[in-house]
Short mmCIF file of C-alpha atoms and ligand atoms in Angstrom, two decimals:
data_model
loop_
_atom_site.label_atom_id
_atom_site.label_comp_id
_atom_site.label_asym_id
_atom_site.label_seq_id
_atom_site.Cartn_x
_atom_site.Cartn_y
_atom_site.Cartn_z
CA MET A 19 0.00 0.00 0.00
CA ARG A 20 0.98 3.62 -0.43
CA ILE A 21 0.58 5.63 2.76
CA PHE A 22 0.73 9.42 2.87
CA ILE A 23 1.26 10.95 6.34
CA VAL A 24 0.66 14.66 6.80
CA HIS A 25 2.49 15.47 10.01
CA ALA A 26 1.75 18.69 11.90
CA HIS A 27 3.92 19.18 14.98
CA PRO A 28 6.74 21.66 15.49
CA GLU A 29 8.86 19.37 17.73
CA PRO A 30 10.38 16.14 16.36
CA LYS A 31 10.91 14.80 19.92
CA SER A 32 7.18 15.13 20.71
CA PHE A 33 4.78 12.20 21.05
CA ASN A 34 3.46 13.15 17.62
CA GLY A 35 6.99 12.84 16.27
CA ALA A 36 7.32 9.39 17.86
CA LEU A 37 3.99 8.27 16.35
CA THR A 38 4.98 9.31 12.84
CA ARG A 39 8.42 7.69 13.15
CA THR A 40 6.76 4.50 14.44
CA ALA A 41 4.38 4.44 11.47
CA GLN A 42 7.15 5.17 8.99
CA GLU A 43 9.43 2.44 10.34
CA ALA A 44 6.71 -0.22 10.70
CA LEU A 45 5.15 0.40 7.30
CA SER A 46 8.45 0.65 5.42
CA ALA A 47 9.74 -2.53 7.10
CA SER A 48 6.59 -4.33 5.87
CA GLY A 49 7.19 -3.25 2.29
CA HIS A 50 4.71 -0.37 2.12
CA GLU A 51 5.53 2.94 0.45
CA VAL A 52 5.44 5.81 2.95
CA VAL A 53 5.50 9.50 2.06
CA VAL A 54 5.55 12.09 4.86
CA SER A 55 4.75 15.77 4.52
CA ASP A 56 6.28 17.19 7.70
CA LEU A 57 4.57 20.56 7.44
CA TYR A 58 6.71 22.49 9.95
CA ALA A 59 9.95 21.01 8.61
CA MET A 60 8.84 21.93 5.08
CA GLY A 61 7.96 25.46 6.17
CA PHE A 62 4.57 24.85 4.54
CA ASN A 63 2.71 28.12 3.98
CA PRO A 64 -0.79 27.67 5.47
CA VAL A 65 -2.14 31.02 4.25
CA SER A 66 -4.69 30.57 1.50
CA ASP A 67 -4.74 33.44 -0.99
CA ARG A 68 -3.73 34.34 -4.55
CA ARG A 69 -0.38 32.66 -3.99
CA ASN A 70 -2.28 29.35 -4.33
CA PHE A 71 -2.30 29.90 -8.07
CA THR A 72 -0.12 30.59 -11.07
CA THR A 73 -3.30 31.51 -12.97
CA THR A 74 -5.73 34.37 -12.37
CA LEU A 75 -9.42 34.37 -13.20
CA ASP A 76 -10.40 37.77 -11.77
CA VAL A 77 -7.78 40.38 -10.83
CA ASN A 78 -10.37 42.62 -9.19
CA PHE A 79 -12.12 40.25 -6.81
CA TYR A 80 -10.53 37.17 -5.24
CA ARG A 81 -13.01 34.32 -5.00
CA GLN A 82 -11.06 31.30 -3.91
CA GLN A 83 -13.38 28.57 -5.20
CA ALA A 84 -13.72 30.29 -8.58
CA GLU A 85 -9.92 30.63 -8.82
CA GLU A 86 -9.61 26.94 -7.86
CA ALA A 87 -12.03 25.91 -10.61
CA ASN A 88 -10.07 28.00 -13.10
CA ALA A 89 -6.75 26.59 -11.91
CA ALA A 90 -8.14 23.05 -12.19
CA VAL A 91 -8.87 23.63 -15.88
CA HIS A 92 -5.62 25.45 -16.68
CA ASP A 93 -3.20 23.52 -14.46
CA GLY A 94 -2.71 26.66 -12.44
CA PHE A 95 -2.02 25.48 -8.91
CA ALA A 96 1.14 26.76 -7.24
CA PRO A 97 3.90 24.12 -7.12
CA ASP A 98 3.68 23.69 -3.32
CA ILE A 99 -0.02 22.78 -3.66
CA GLN A 100 0.36 20.66 -6.78
CA VAL A 101 3.00 18.51 -5.11
CA GLU A 102 0.67 17.80 -2.16
CA MET A 103 -2.21 16.99 -4.54
CA ASP A 104 0.04 14.54 -6.38
CA LYS A 105 0.83 12.79 -3.07
CA LEU A 106 -2.91 12.57 -2.31
CA PHE A 107 -3.73 11.07 -5.68
CA ARG A 108 -0.90 8.54 -5.35
CA CYS A 109 -1.77 7.29 -1.86
CA ASP A 110 -4.10 4.48 -0.85
CA VAL A 111 -4.32 5.70 2.75
CA LEU A 112 -3.96 9.22 4.13
CA ILE A 113 -2.99 9.76 7.78
CA LEU A 114 -3.34 13.15 9.44
CA GLN A 115 -0.98 13.23 12.46
CA PHE A 116 -1.59 16.14 14.83
CA PRO A 117 -2.06 17.31 18.41
CA LEU A 118 -5.57 18.55 19.24
CA TRP A 119 -5.25 22.33 19.41
CA TRP A 120 -8.29 24.35 20.42
CA PHE A 121 -10.60 21.42 19.69
CA GLY A 122 -9.30 21.21 16.14
CA LEU A 123 -6.39 21.07 13.73
CA PRO A 124 -3.20 23.09 14.29
CA ALA A 125 -3.38 26.08 11.93
CA ILE A 126 -0.61 24.77 9.70
CA LEU A 127 -2.66 21.61 8.99
CA LYS A 128 -5.94 23.51 8.63
CA GLY A 129 -4.13 25.69 6.10
CA TRP A 130 -2.90 22.59 4.26
CA VAL A 131 -6.53 21.46 3.94
CA ASP A 132 -7.71 24.97 2.97
CA ARG A 133 -5.16 25.16 0.17
CA VAL A 134 -4.86 21.58 -1.07
CA PHE A 135 -8.52 20.44 -0.94
CA ALA A 136 -9.44 22.61 -3.92
CA SER A 137 -12.85 22.89 -5.49
CA GLY A 138 -13.77 22.85 -9.16
CA GLY A 139 -13.61 19.11 -9.56
CA ARG A 140 -9.93 18.64 -8.78
CA ILE A 141 -10.48 17.52 -5.17
CA TYR A 142 -14.24 18.14 -4.83
CA GLY A 143 -17.12 19.79 -6.67
CA GLY A 144 -19.36 19.12 -9.64
CA GLY A 145 -21.20 16.36 -7.82
CA LYS A 146 -17.99 14.80 -6.54
CA TRP A 147 -18.39 14.64 -2.76
CA TYR A 148 -18.90 12.15 0.04
CA ASP A 149 -19.23 8.58 -1.23
CA ARG A 150 -19.12 9.90 -4.82
CA GLY A 151 -16.04 11.94 -3.97
CA VAL A 152 -12.74 12.11 -5.82
CA PHE A 153 -11.03 9.90 -3.23
CA ALA A 154 -13.75 7.24 -3.00
CA GLY A 155 -12.05 3.89 -2.53
CA LYS A 156 -9.18 5.38 -0.52
CA ARG A 157 -9.00 5.37 3.27
CA ALA A 158 -8.01 8.11 5.71
CA MET A 159 -7.34 8.26 9.44
CA CYS A 160 -6.63 10.90 12.06
CA SER A 161 -3.94 10.05 14.60
CA VAL A 162 -4.40 12.56 17.38
CA THR A 163 -2.76 13.40 20.68
CA ILE A 164 -5.06 15.09 23.17
CA GLY A 165 -4.07 17.07 26.26
CA GLY A 166 -7.04 16.02 28.39
CA PRO A 167 -7.77 12.51 29.75
CA PRO A 168 -10.59 10.30 28.35
CA PRO A 169 -13.34 11.11 30.95
CA ILE A 170 -13.44 14.80 30.06
CA TYR A 171 -14.05 13.77 26.42
CA SER A 172 -16.77 11.22 27.25
CA SER A 173 -20.46 11.75 26.44
CA ARG A 174 -21.06 13.41 29.82
CA GLY A 175 -17.60 14.94 30.10
CA LEU A 176 -16.95 18.67 30.36
CA ASN A 177 -15.35 18.97 26.91
CA GLY A 178 -17.93 16.78 25.15
CA PRO A 179 -17.42 13.58 23.17
CA ILE A 180 -14.21 13.38 21.17
CA ALA A 181 -16.16 11.90 18.22
CA GLU A 182 -18.15 15.15 17.99
CA ILE A 183 -15.01 17.28 18.23
CA LEU A 184 -13.41 15.33 15.39
CA PHE A 185 -16.60 15.32 13.26
CA PRO A 186 -15.64 18.47 11.30
CA ILE A 187 -12.37 16.78 10.33
CA ASN A 188 -13.55 13.18 9.82
CA HIS A 189 -16.81 14.06 8.10
CA GLY A 190 -16.41 17.66 6.94
CA MET A 191 -12.97 17.21 5.38
CA LEU A 192 -12.03 13.55 4.88
CA TYR A 193 -15.41 11.98 4.07
CA PHE A 194 -16.44 15.15 2.20
CA VAL A 195 -13.75 14.51 -0.43
CA GLY A 196 -14.58 10.81 -0.63
CA PHE A 197 -12.30 9.02 1.82
CA THR A 198 -13.59 6.09 3.84
CA VAL A 199 -12.72 7.26 7.34
CA ILE A 200 -10.96 4.88 9.72
CA GLU A 201 -11.72 5.24 13.44
CA PRO A 202 -9.17 7.72 14.83
CA PHE A 203 -6.12 6.61 16.81
CA LEU A 204 -6.16 8.62 20.03
CA VAL A 205 -3.50 9.18 22.66
CA HIS A 206 -4.78 11.08 25.69
CA ALA A 207 -2.52 13.13 27.96
CA PRO A 208 0.82 11.96 26.54
CA ALA A 209 2.64 14.43 28.80
CA ARG A 210 1.36 12.53 31.84
CA ILE A 211 2.23 8.99 30.85
CA GLY A 212 5.39 7.11 31.75
CA ASP A 213 7.84 5.28 29.50
CA ASP A 214 6.05 1.92 29.80
CA GLU A 215 2.67 3.32 28.81
CA ARG A 216 4.32 5.30 26.02
CA ARG A 217 5.77 2.07 24.65
CA ILE A 218 2.33 0.41 24.86
CA PHE A 219 0.76 3.25 22.84
CA LEU A 220 3.51 3.10 20.22
CA ASP A 221 3.08 -0.70 19.97
CA ARG A 222 -0.68 -0.23 19.53
CA TYR A 223 -0.04 2.36 16.86
CA ARG A 224 2.36 0.01 15.07
CA GLU A 225 -0.44 -2.62 15.03
CA ARG A 226 -2.95 -0.03 13.81
CA VAL A 227 -0.85 1.19 10.87
CA LEU A 228 -0.11 -2.37 9.84
CA SER A 229 -3.86 -3.08 9.70
CA LEU A 230 -4.99 0.09 7.88
CA ALA A 231 -6.53 -1.94 5.06
CA HIS A 232 -9.13 -3.50 7.37
CA ALA A 233 -9.18 -1.25 10.45
CA PRO A 234 -12.75 -0.35 11.54
CA THR A 235 -14.27 2.65 9.79
CA ILE A 236 -16.89 5.23 10.73
CA ALA A 237 -20.26 4.40 9.12
CA TYR A 238 -21.42 7.68 7.61
CA PRO A 239 -24.64 7.72 5.56
CA LYS A 240 -24.34 7.60 1.77
CA LEU A 241 -25.64 10.23 -0.66
CA ALA A 242 -28.38 7.88 -1.85
CA GLU A 243 -29.88 8.02 1.64
CA PHE A 244 -30.62 11.77 1.28
CA ASP A 245 -33.42 13.53 -0.62
CA ASP A 246 -33.09 16.49 -3.04
CA MET A 247 -32.72 18.88 -0.08
CA HIS A 248 -29.86 16.76 1.30
CA VAL A 249 -32.00 15.65 4.21
CA LEU A 250 -32.13 11.98 5.19
CA LYS A 251 -35.11 10.29 3.54
CA SER A 252 -37.64 9.03 6.04
CA THR A 253 -37.74 5.28 6.31
C1 FMN B 6 -2.25 25.83 21.08
C2 FMN B 6 -2.64 24.63 21.88
C3 FMN B 6 -3.97 24.30 21.97
C4 FMN B 6 -4.36 23.14 22.66
N1 FMN B 6 -5.69 22.82 22.70
C5 FMN B 6 -6.07 21.69 23.34
C6 FMN B 6 -7.45 21.31 23.33
O1 FMN B 6 -8.32 21.94 22.76
N2 FMN B 6 -7.78 20.18 24.03
C7 FMN B 6 -6.84 19.41 24.67
O2 FMN B 6 -7.21 18.40 25.27
N3 FMN B 6 -5.53 19.75 24.65
C8 FMN B 6 -5.13 20.87 23.99
N4 FMN B 6 -3.80 21.19 23.95
C9 FMN B 6 -2.82 20.24 24.49
C10 FMN B 6 -2.25 19.36 23.38
O3 FMN B 6 -3.27 18.63 22.73
C11 FMN B 6 -1.21 18.39 23.92
O4 FMN B 6 -0.18 19.14 24.52
C12 FMN B 6 -0.63 17.52 22.84
O5 FMN B 6 -1.62 16.71 22.28
C13 FMN B 6 0.48 16.66 23.41
O6 FMN B 6 1.17 15.99 22.34
P1 FMN B 6 2.71 16.30 22.07
O7 FMN B 6 3.45 15.92 23.32
O8 FMN B 6 3.10 15.47 20.89
O9 FMN B 6 2.79 17.78 21.80
C14 FMN B 6 -3.39 22.34 23.29
C15 FMN B 6 -2.03 22.69 23.20
C16 FMN B 6 -1.67 23.82 22.51
C17 FMN B 6 -0.21 24.18 22.44
#
């Protein structure tokens, strides 16, 4: 399999760094192809604006989705975006590796999504979304470290269920563009765990990445289950 890891952490010695190294080593040793975009190390620019393009549709008014559609037709994406798109198209499985920051993605990774998941049919649009999306048939997974312990992210916990916090990413980004979404790999409170527990988590992650092809997925409804107003049909 071809695995593409988008890694968003500024410190290589962090738990996130250890998770990505574990995945890289385990997958490569098993004969898989692994490509890592280490966004901080690359100095990836997360700011989405006219620099996304080598083409221009309208010099007077910047409409990002219109510029994306134009760039899709005229091969006008900036090289730093095109190279990430190429990695997406090549992969069988995408992994987003990140620490939970403010209940969401670190800005550098949100910016990667803002810039690389372009509309106009290249990554989504023109009827290509959800299970009819461009990446239908590929899998994706979030591997997330979380500052707080599990109870605070339980259904009655103060922060609310982690599945709901990750919904905008799992559903709104990954499933939106067609990926089948694997249940996330979660490490809670890595700063508070000892070396033994750390090793257990890394071993579990090694097992998870070696079973990406059949790891359990989140069962989101399919487009055929919705009516013309995109509301679930009554049964
Ligand atoms: C800017 C920032 C925002 C954070 N937001 C959250 C948050 O919303 N929820 C949470 O549980 N932890 C939050 N944390 C803690 C991180 O999730 C935690 O430090 C990280 O997952 C630990 O992994 P690491 O050792 O690889 O950095 C935040 C940390 C930072 C720096």
